Short mmCIF file of C-alpha atoms in Angstrom, two decimals:
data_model
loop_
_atom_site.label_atom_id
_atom_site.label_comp_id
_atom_site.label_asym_id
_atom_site.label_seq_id
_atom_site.Cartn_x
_atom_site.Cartn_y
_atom_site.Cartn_z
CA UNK A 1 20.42 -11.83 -4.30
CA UNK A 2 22.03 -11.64 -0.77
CA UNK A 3 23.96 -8.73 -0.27
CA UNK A 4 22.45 -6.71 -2.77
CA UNK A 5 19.20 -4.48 -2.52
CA UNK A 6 16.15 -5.67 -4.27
CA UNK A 7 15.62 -4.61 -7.91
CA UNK A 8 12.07 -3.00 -8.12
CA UNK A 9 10.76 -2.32 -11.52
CA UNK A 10 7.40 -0.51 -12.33
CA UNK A 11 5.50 -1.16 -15.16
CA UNK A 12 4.89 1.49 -17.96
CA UNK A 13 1.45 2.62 -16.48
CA UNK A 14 3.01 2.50 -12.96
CA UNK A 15 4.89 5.76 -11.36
CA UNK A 16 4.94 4.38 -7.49
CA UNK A 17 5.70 1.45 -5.60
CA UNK A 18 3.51 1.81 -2.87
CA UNK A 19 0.54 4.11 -2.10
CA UNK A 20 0.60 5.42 1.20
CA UNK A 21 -3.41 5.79 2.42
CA UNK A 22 -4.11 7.13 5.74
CA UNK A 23 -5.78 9.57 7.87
CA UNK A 24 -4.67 12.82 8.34
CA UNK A 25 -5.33 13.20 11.98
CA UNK A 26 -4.57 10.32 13.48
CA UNK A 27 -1.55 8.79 10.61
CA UNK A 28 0.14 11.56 8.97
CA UNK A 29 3.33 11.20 11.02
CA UNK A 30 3.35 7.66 11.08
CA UNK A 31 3.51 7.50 7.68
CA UNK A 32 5.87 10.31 7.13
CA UNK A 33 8.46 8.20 8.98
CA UNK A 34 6.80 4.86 6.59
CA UNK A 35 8.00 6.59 3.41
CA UNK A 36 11.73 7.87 4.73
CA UNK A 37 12.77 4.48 6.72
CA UNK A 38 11.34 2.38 3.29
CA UNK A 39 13.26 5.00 1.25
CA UNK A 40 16.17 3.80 3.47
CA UNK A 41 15.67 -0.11 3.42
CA UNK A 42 14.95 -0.26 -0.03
CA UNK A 43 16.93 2.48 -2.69
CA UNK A 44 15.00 3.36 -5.39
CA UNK A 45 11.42 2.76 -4.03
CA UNK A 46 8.66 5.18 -5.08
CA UNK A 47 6.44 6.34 -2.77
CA UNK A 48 3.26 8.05 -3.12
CA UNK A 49 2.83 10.36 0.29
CA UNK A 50 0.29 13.05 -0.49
CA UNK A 51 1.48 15.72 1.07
CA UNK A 52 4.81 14.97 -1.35
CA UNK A 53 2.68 14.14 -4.47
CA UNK A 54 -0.42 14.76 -4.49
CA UNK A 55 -1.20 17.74 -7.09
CA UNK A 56 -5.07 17.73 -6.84
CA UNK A 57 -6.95 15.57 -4.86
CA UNK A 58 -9.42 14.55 -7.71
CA UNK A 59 -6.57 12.67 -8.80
CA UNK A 60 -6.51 10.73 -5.95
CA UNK A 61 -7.86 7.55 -8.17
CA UNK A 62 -5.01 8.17 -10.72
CA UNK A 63 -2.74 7.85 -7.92
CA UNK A 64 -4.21 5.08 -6.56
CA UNK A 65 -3.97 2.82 -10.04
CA UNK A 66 -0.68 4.00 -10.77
CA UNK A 67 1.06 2.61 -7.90
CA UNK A 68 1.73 -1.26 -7.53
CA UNK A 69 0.77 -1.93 -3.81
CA UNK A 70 -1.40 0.05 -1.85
CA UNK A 71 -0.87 0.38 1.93
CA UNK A 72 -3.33 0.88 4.38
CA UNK A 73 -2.35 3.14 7.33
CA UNK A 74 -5.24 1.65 9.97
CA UNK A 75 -5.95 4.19 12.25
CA UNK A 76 -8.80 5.54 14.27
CA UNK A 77 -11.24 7.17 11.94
CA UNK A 78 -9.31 5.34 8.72
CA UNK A 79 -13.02 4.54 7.53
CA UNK A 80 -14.98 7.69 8.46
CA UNK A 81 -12.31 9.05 5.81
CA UNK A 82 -14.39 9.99 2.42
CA UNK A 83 -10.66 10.17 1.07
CA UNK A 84 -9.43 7.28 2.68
CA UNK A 85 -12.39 5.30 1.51
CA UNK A 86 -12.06 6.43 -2.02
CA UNK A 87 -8.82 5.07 -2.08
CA UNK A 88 -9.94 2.20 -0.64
CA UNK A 89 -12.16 1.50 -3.39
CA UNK A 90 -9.89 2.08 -6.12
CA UNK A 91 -7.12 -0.36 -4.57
CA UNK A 92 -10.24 -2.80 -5.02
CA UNK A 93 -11.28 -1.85 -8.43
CA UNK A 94 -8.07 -1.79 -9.79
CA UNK A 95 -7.27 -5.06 -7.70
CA UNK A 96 -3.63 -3.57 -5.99
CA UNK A 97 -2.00 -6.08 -3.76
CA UNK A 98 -2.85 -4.51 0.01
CA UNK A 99 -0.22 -4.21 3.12
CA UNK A 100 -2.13 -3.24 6.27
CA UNK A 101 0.11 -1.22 8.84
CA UNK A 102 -1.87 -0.71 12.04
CA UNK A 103 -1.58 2.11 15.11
CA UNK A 104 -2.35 0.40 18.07
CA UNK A 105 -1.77 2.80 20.65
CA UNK A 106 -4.56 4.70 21.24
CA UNK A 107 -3.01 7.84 22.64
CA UNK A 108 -1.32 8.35 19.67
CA UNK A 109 -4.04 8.05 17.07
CA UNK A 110 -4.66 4.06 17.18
CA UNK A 111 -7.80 1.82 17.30
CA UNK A 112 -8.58 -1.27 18.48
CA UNK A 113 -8.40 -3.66 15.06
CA UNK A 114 -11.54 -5.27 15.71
CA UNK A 115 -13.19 -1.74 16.11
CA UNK A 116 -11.78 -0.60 12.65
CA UNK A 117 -13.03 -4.00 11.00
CA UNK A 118 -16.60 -3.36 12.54
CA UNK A 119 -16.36 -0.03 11.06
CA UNK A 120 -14.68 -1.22 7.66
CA UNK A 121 -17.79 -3.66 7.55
CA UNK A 122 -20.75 -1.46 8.60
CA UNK A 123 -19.41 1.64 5.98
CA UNK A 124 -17.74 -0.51 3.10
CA UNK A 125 -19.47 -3.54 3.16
CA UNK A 126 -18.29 -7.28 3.24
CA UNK A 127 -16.86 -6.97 -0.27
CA UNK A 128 -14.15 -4.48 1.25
CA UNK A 129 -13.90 -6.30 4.49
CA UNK A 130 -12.66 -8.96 2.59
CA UNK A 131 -10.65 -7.41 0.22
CA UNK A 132 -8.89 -5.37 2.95
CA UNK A 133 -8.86 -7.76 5.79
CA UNK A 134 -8.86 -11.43 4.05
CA UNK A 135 -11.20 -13.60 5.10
CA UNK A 136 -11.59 -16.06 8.13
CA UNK A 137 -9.75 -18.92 6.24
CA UNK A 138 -7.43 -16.97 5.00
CA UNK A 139 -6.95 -13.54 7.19
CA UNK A 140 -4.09 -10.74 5.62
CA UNK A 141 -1.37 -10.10 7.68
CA UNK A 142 -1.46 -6.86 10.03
CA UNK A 143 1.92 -5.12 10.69
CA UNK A 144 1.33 -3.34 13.94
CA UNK A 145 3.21 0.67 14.03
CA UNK A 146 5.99 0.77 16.76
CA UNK A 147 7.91 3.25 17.80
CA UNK A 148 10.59 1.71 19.63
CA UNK A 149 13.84 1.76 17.49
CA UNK A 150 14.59 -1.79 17.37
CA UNK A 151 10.85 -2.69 17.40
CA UNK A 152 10.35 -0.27 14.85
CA UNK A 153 13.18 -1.60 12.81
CA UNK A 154 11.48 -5.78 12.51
CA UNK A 155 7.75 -3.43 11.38
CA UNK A 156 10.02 -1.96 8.66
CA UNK A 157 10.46 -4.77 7.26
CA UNK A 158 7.78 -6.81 8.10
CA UNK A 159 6.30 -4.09 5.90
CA UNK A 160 9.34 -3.72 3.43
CA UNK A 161 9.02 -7.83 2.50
CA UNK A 162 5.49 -8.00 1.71
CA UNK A 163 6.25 -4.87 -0.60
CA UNK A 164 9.41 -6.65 -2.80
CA UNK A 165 7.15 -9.66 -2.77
CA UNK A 166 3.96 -8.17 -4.07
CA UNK A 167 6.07 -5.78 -6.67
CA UNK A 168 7.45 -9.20 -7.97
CA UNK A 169 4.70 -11.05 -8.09
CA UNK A 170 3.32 -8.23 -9.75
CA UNK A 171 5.89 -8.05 -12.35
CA UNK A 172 5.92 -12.08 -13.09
CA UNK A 173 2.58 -11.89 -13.95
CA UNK A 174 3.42 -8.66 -16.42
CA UNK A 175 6.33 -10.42 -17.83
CA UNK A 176 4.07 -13.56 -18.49
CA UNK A 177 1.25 -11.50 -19.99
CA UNK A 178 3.90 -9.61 -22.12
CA UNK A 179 5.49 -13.34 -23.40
CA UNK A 180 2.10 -14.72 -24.13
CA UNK A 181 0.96 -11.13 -26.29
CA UNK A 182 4.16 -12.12 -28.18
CA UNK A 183 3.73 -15.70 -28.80
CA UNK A 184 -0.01 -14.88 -29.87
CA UNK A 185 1.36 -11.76 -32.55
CA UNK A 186 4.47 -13.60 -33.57
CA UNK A 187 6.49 -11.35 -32.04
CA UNK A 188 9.18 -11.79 -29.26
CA UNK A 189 8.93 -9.96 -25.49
CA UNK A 190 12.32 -8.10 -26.70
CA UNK A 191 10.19 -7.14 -30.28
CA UNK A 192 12.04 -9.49 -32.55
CA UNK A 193 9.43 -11.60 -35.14
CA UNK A 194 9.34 -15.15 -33.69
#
């Protein structure tokens, strides 16, 4: 409601909000900055950063399932990443909602989008292109990076809406697949015999 921050519940198998996947070279800072200014706009978000959280990086999969969005840090050499691209294929396997975040400036790590697409294409394949990217009648939205305080500010929550709406889309669907196991067991969502 107006006023109030948005309430952002995980579901019993979930232990982030948002996965944070990006390339260490050319997105670690960016993303650093991601995490505390969502941390900011939106109390009680979960983050998965891994150089917070990550305890082993086999469990990078674990991670990946146990978060409800996953958010692509696009940034030059994003899909030469083994990492990144395990990630990547996770997000897909598991079916996560995606928020792409891109670095455009070049001097500071970026890539030209349609050069990370080619790239995206010619290493994943048109299955990830499409999962990632959308496809050409229906394209996902790109938030580009800025820098600029008040620029930076309208990316944050560019960023920050498409997260509240994908956690509660996320948790309709839960709550409806919850009602209908307990109209189908005779049982109701709060565990009362119907």
């Amino acid at each position: 409601s107006a006023g109030h921050p948005p309430e952002l519940g995980l579901a019993h198998n979930e232990r982030f909000h948002l996965f944070l996947s990006h390339r260490w070279n050319s997105g670690q800072d960016q993303v650093a900055v991601l995490k505390r200014q969502l941390q900011l706009l939106l109390p009680g978000v979960s983050v998965f950063l891994d150089v917070d959280n990550l305890d082993d990086i086999r469990n990078l999969e674990k991670h990946v399932a146990s978060s409800t969005v996953f958010v692509a840090f696009l940034s030059q050499g994003y899909f030469d990443s083994e990492n990144c691209m395990r990630e990547v294929r996770e997000a897909l396997r598991v079916d996560k909602p995606v928020v792409l975040v891109h670095e455009a400036d070049t001097v500071r790590g970026g890539a030209e989008l349609h050069a990370l697409r080619a790239c995206c294409e010619a290493r994943m394949g048109a299955e990830v292109l499409g999962y990632l990217f959308g496809t050409d009648a229906v394209s996902r939205p790109v938030t580009t990076w800025h820098r600029i305080t008040a620029f930076q500010l309208v990316t944050m929550r560019l960023i920050a809406e498409q997260v509240c709406v994908h956690v509660a889309v996320v948790q309709q669907e839960q709550r409806k697949a919850s009602s209908g196991r307990a109209r189908a067991t005779g049982v109701s969502a709060g565990g009362r015999a119907t």
